[in-house]
mmCIF file of C-alpha atoms in Angstrom:
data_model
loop_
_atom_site.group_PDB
_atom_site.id
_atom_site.type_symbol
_atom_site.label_atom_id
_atom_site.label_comp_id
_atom_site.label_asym_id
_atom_site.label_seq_id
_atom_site.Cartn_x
_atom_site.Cartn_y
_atom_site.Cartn_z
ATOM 1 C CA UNK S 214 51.374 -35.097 -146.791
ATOM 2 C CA UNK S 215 49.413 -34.603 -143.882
ATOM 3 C CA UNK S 216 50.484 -32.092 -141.004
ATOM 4 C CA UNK S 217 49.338 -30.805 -137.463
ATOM 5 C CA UNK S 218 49.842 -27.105 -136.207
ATOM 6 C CA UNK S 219 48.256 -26.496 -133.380
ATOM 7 C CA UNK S 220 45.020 -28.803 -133.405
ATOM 8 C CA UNK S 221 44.192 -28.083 -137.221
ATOM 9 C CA UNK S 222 45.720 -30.618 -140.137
ATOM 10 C CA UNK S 223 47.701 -29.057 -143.139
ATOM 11 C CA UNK S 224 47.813 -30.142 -146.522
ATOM 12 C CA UNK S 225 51.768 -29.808 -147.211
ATOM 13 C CA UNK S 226 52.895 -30.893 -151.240
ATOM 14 C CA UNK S 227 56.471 -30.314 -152.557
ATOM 15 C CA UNK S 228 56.340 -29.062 -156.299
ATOM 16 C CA UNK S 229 58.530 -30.128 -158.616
ATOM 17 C CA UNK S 230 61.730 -29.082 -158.626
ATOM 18 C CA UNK S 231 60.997 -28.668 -163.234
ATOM 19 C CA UNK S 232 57.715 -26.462 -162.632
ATOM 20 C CA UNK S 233 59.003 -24.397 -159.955
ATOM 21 C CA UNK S 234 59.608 -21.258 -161.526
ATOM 22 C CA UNK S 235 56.836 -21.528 -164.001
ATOM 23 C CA UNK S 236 54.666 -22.096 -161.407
ATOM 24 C CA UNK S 237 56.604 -19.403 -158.960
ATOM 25 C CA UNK S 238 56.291 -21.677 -155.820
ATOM 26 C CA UNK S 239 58.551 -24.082 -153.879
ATOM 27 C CA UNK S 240 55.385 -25.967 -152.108
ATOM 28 C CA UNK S 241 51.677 -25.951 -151.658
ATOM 29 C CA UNK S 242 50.587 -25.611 -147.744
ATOM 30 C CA UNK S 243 46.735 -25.686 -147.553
ATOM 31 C CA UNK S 244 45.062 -25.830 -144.255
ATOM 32 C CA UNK S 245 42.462 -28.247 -143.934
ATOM 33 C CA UNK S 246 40.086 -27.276 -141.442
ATOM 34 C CA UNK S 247 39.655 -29.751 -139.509
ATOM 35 C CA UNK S 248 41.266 -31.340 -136.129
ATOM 36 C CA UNK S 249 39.875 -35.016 -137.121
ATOM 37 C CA UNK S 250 42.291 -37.354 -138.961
ATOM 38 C CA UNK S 251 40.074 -39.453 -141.144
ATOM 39 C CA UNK S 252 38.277 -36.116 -142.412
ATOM 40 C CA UNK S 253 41.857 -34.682 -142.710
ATOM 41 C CA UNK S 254 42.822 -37.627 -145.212
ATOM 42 C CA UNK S 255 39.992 -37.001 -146.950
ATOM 43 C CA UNK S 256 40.264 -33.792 -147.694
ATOM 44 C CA UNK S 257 43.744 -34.180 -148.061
ATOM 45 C CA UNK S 258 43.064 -36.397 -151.138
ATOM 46 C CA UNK S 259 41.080 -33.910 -153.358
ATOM 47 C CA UNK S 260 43.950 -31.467 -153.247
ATOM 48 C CA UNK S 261 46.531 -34.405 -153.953
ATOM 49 C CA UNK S 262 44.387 -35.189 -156.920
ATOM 50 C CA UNK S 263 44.007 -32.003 -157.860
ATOM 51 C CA UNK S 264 47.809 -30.445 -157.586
ATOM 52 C CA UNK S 265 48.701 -33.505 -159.752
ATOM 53 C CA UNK S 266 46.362 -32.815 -162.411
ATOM 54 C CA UNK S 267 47.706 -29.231 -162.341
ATOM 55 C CA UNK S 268 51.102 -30.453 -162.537
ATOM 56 C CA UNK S 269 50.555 -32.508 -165.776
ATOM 57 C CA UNK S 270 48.731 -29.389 -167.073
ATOM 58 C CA UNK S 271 51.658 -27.626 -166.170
ATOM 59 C CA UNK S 272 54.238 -30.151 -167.940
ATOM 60 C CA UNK S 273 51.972 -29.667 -171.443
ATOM 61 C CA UNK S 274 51.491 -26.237 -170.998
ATOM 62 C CA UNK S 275 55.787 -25.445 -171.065
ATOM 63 C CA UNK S 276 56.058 -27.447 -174.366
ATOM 64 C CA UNK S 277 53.591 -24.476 -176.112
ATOM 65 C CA UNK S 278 54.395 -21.516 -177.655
ATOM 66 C CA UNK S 279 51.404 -19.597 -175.229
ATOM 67 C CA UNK S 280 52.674 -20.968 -172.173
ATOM 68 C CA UNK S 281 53.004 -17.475 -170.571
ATOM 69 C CA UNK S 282 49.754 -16.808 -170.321
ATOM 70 C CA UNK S 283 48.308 -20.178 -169.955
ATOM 71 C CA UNK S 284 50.705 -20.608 -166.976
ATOM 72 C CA UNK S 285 49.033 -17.760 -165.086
ATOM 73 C CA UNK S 286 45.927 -19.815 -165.329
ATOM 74 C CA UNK S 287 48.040 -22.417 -163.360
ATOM 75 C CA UNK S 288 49.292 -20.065 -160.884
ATOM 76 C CA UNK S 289 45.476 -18.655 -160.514
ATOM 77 C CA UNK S 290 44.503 -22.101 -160.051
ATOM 78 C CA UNK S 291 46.904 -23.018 -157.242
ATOM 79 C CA UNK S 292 46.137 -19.835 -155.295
ATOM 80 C CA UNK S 293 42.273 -21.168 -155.624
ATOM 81 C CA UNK S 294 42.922 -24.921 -153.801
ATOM 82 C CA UNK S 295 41.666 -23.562 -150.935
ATOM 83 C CA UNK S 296 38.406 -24.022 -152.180
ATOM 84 C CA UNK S 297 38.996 -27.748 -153.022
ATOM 85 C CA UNK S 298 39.089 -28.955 -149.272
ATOM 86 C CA UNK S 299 36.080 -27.009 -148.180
ATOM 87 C CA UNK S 300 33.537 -29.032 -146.238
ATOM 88 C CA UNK S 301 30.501 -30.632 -148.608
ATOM 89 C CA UNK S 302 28.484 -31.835 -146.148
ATOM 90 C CA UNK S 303 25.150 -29.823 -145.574
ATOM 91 C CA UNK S 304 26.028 -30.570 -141.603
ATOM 92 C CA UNK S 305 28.926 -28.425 -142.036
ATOM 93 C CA UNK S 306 28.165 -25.667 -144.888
ATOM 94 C CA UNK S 307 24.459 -25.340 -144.075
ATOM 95 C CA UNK S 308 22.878 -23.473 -141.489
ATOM 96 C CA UNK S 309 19.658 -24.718 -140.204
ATOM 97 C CA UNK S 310 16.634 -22.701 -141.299
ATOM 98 C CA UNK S 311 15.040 -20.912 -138.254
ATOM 99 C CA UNK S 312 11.677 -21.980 -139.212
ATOM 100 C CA UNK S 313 12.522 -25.751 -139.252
ATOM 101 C CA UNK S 314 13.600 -25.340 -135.536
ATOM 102 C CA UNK S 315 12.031 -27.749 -133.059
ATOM 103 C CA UNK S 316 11.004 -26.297 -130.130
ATOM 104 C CA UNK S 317 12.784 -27.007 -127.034
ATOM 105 C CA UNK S 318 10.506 -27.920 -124.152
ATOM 106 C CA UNK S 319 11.246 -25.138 -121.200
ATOM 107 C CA UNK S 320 12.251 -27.288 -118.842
ATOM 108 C CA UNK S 321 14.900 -28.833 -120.906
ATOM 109 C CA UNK S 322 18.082 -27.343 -119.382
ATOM 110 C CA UNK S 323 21.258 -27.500 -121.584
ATOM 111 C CA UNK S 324 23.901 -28.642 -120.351
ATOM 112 C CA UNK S 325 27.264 -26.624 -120.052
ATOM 113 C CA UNK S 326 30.366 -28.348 -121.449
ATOM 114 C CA UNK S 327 33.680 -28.971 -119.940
ATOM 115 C CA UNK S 328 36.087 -26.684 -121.712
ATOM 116 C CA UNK S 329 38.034 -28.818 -123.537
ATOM 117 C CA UNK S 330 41.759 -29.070 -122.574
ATOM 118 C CA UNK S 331 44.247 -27.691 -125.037
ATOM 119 C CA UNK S 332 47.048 -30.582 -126.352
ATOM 120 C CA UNK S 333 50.647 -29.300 -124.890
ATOM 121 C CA UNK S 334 52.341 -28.909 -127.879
ATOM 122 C CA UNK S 335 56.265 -29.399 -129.050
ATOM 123 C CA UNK S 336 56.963 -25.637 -128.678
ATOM 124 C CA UNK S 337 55.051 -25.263 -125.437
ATOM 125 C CA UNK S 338 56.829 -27.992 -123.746
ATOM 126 C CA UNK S 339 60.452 -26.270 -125.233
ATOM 127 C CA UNK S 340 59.665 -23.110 -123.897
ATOM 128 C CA UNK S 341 57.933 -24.305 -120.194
ATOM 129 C CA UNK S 342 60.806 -26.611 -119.197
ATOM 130 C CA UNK S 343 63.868 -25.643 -121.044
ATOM 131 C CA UNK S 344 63.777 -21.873 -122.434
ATOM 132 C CA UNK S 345 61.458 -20.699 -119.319
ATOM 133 C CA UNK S 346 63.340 -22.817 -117.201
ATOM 134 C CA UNK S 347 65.978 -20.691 -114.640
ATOM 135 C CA UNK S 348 68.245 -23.590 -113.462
ATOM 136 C CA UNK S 349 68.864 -24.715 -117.021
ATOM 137 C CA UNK S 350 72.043 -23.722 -118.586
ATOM 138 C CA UNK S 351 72.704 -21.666 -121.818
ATOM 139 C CA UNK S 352 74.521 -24.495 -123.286
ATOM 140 C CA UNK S 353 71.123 -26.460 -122.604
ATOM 141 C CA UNK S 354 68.703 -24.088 -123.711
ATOM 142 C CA UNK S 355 70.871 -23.398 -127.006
ATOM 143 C CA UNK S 356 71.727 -27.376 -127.459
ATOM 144 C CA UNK S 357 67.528 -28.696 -126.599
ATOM 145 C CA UNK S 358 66.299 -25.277 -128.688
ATOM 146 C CA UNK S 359 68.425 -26.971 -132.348
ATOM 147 C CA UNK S 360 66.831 -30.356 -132.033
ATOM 148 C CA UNK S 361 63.898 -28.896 -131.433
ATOM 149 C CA UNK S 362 64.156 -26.561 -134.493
ATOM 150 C CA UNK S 363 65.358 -29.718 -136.512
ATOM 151 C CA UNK S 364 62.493 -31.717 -135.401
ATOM 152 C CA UNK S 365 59.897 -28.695 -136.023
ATOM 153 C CA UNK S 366 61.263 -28.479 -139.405
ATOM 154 C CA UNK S 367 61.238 -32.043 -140.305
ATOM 155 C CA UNK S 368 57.190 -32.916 -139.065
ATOM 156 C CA UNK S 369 56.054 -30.022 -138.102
ATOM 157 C CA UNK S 370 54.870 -28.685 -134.436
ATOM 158 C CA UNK S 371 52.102 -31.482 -132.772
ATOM 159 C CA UNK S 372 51.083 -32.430 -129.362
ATOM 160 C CA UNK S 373 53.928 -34.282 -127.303
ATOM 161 C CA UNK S 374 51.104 -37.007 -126.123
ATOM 162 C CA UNK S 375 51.326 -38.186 -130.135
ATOM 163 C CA UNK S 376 54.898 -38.173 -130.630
ATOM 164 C CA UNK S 377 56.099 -41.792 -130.300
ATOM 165 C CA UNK S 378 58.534 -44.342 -131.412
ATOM 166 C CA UNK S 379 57.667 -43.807 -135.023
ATOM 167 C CA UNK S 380 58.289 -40.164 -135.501
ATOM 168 C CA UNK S 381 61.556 -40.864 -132.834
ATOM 169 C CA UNK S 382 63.129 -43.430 -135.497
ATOM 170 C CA UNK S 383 62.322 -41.601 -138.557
ATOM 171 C CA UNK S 384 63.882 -38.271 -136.717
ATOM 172 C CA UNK S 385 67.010 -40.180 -136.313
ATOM 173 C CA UNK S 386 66.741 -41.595 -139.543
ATOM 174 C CA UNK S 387 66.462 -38.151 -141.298
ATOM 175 C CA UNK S 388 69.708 -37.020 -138.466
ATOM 176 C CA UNK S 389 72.100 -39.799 -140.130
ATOM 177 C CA UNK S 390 71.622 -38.497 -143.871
ATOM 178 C CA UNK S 391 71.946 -34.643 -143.161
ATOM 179 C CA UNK S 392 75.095 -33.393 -144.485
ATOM 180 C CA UNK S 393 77.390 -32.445 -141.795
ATOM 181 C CA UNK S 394 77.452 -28.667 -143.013
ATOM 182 C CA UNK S 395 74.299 -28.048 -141.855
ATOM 183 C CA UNK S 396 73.867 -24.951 -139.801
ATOM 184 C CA UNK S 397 77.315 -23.746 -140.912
ATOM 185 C CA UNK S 398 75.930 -22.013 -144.254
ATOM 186 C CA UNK S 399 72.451 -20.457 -145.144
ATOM 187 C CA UNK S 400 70.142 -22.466 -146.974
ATOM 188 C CA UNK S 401 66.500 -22.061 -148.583
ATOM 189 C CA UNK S 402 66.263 -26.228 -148.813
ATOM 190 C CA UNK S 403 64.444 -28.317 -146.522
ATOM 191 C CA UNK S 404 65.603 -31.005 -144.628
ATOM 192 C CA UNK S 405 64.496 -33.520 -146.953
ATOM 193 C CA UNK S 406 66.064 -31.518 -149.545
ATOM 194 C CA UNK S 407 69.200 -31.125 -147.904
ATOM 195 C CA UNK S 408 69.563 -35.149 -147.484
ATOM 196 C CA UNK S 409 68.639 -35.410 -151.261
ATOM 197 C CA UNK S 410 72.072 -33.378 -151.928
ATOM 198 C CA UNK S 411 74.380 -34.543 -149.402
ATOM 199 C CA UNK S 412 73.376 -38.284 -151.035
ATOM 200 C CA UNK S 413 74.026 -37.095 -154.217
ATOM 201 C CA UNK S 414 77.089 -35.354 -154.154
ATOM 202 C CA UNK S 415 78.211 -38.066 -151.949
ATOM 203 C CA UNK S 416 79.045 -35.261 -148.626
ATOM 204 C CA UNK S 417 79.952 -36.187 -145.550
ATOM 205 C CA UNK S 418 76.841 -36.687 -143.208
ATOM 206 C CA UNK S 419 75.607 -36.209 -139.834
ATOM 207 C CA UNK S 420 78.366 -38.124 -136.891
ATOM 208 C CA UNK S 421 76.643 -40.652 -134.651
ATOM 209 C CA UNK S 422 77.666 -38.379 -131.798
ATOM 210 C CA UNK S 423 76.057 -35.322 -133.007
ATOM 211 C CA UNK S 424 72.851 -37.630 -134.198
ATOM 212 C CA UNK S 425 72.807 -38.877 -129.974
ATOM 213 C CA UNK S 426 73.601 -35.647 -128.834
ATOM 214 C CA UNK S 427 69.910 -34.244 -130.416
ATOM 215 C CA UNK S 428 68.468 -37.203 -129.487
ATOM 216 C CA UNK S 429 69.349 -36.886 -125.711
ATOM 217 C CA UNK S 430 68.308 -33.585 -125.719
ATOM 218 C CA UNK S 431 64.774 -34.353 -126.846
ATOM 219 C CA UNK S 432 64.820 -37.570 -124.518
ATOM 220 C CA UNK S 433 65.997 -34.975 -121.324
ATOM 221 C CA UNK S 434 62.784 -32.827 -122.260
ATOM 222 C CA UNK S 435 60.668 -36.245 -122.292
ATOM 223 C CA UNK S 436 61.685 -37.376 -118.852
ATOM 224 C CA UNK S 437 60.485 -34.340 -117.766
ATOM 225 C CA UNK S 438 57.069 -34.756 -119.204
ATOM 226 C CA UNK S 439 57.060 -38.102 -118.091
ATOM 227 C CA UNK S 440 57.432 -37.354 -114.254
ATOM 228 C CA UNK S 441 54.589 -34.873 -114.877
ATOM 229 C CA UNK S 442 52.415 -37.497 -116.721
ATOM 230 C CA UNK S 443 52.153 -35.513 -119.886
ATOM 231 C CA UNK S 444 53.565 -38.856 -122.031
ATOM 232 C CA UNK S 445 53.099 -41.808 -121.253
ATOM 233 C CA UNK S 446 56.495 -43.129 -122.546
ATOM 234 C CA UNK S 447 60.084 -41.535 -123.592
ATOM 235 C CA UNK S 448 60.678 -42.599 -127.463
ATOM 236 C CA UNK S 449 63.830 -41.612 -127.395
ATOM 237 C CA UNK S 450 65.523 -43.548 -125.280
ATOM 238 C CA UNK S 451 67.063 -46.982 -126.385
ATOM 239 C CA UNK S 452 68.356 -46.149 -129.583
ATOM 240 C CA UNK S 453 71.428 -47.056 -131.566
ATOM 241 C CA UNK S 454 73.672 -44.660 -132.877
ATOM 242 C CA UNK S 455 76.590 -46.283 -134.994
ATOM 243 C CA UNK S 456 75.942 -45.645 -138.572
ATOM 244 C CA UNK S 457 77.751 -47.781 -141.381
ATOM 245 C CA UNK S 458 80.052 -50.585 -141.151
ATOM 246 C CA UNK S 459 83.132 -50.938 -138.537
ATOM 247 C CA UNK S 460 86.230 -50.931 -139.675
ATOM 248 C CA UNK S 461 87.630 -54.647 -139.616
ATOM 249 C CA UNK S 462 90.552 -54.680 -137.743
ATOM 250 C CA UNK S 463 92.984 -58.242 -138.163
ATOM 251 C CA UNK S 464 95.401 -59.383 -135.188
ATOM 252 C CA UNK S 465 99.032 -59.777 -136.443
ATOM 253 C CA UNK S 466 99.933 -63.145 -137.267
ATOM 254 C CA UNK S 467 103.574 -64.452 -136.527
ATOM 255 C CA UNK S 468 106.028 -65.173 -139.855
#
C-alpha cells in the first residue's frame, strides 16, 4: 500500500496477524525514495513481492523443529528491504565519470531554477487555520484537531490539493464501521484493525451524528482553503449520513 509523507511515497504492508511474533513486527513501512507515483508503484511492487515470499518462508519455517534460528534469518531479512526498492537505473545510482564530461561552451549561461513550491500539507493547513488560528474556539481546535488525527491515521499526511472525493467517501466509509468506543480506551490497533473487531464482535459503531460532526469539521477547514485558492473543490460537502435501515413505522388502522 502506497503512502505520501511529506513529498516522498512509503511502502506501508500489514503482517500477519499468525507471524507477528515470530517475526517481532506489527507492519513493514519502507520509504521509497521517490516523489513520482508511477516509480513509487514500481518500487512498491518488488517489496510486495518480496515480503510475501518472506511470509511463506516464514509459514514453513514455524512448522520445523530449527525455526528459532532460521526465523532470525527472516527478521534479518526484513530489516534488509530497504535495499529492495533502491533505484537500478545507472541515471540514478551512477555518477557520471569526470572524464566523459562534455565541455560546456563559455558562453552557455545556465539557467537558475524557480524554487519549487512546497505542497501545503494536511498538518500544515490544521495548524495555519485552526490550531494557529486566535478567533477559533477551544471546542474547535479540539473538535477539527480528532478528525484530523483520524484522517492522518487512516491515509496518512498528503497535500490538501490531492485530497478529493475519493479519499472523502472512503474516510466516511471507514467513520461508519469504527466501534463507538473509540477514544474512550487505549489501543495499539489501527483503524482498520479496530473496524475488523467491532464487525466481528458485532459492537456498536460510529452514530451518523458523530460520523457528520468529523466530516464538517474537515469541510469548515476546506472552505477556508477554498477562499484562499489552495483546493479547487470542498469533498466534503454533500454527503449522506444515515447509516442502516429506518425503522418502519405502520399508521394504526381502525377495528
Amino acid at each position: 500500500m502506497l503512502r505520501v509523507r511529506g513529498t516522498t511515497y512509503h511502502f506501508r504492508r500489514i503482517v500477519p496477524p499468525a507471524l507477528r511474533a515470530a517475526l517481532n513486527r506489527r507492519e513493514i513501512w519502507v520509504s521509497l525514495k521517490t516523489g513520482y507515483q508511477n516509480e513509487a508503484r514500481k518500487r512498491a511492487s518488488l517489496l510486495h513481492a518480496r515480503t510475501t515470499e518472506l511470509f511463506m518462508q516464514a509459514h514453513s519455517v514455524l512448522a520445523k523443529p530449527d525455526a528459532l534460528s532460521r526465523l532470525e534469518g527472516l527478521r534479518v531479512s526484513l530489516r534488509d528491504l530497504q535495499s529492495v526498492n533502491l533505484p537500478s537505473s545507472a541515471q540514478e545510482t551512477e555518477a557520471v565519470p569526470v572524464s566523459a564530461a562534455m565541455p560546456k561552451p563559455r558562453t552557455m549561461k545556465k539557467t537558475a531554477k524557480a524554487p519549487k513550491a512546497t505542497p501545503l500539507m494536511l498538518s500544515g493547513a490544521l495548524k495555519r487555520f485552526v490550531l494557529d488560528n486566535p478567533h477559533a474556539s477551544a471546542d474547535t481546535k479540539k473538535a477539527t484537531q480528532r478528525a484530523v488525527d483520524l484522517f492522518l491515521q487512516a491515509f496518512g499526511d498528503a497535500p490538501v490539493s490531492i485530497i478529493g472525493g475519493e479519499k472523502a467517501g472512503a474516510f466516511r466509509d471507514l467513520l461508519f464501521s469504527l466501534p463507538a468506543s473509540l477514544g474512550k480506551r487505549k489501543s495499539s490497533l489501527t483503524l482498520e484493525e479496530e473496524a475488523q473487531r467491532a464487525r466481528e464482535e458485532g459492537q456498536p459503531t460510529l452514530s451518523g451524528k458523530s460520523v457528520k460532526n468529523h466530516m464538517m469539521r474537515l469541510s469548515a477547514l476546506w472552505n477556508q482553503l477554498h477562499q484562499r485558492e489552495l483546493v479547487t473543490r470542498n469533498p466534503w460537502t454533500g454527503w449522506n449520513f444515515e447509516n442502516g435501515q429506518r425503522t418502519i413505522r405502520k399508521s394504526w388502522t381502525a377495528r
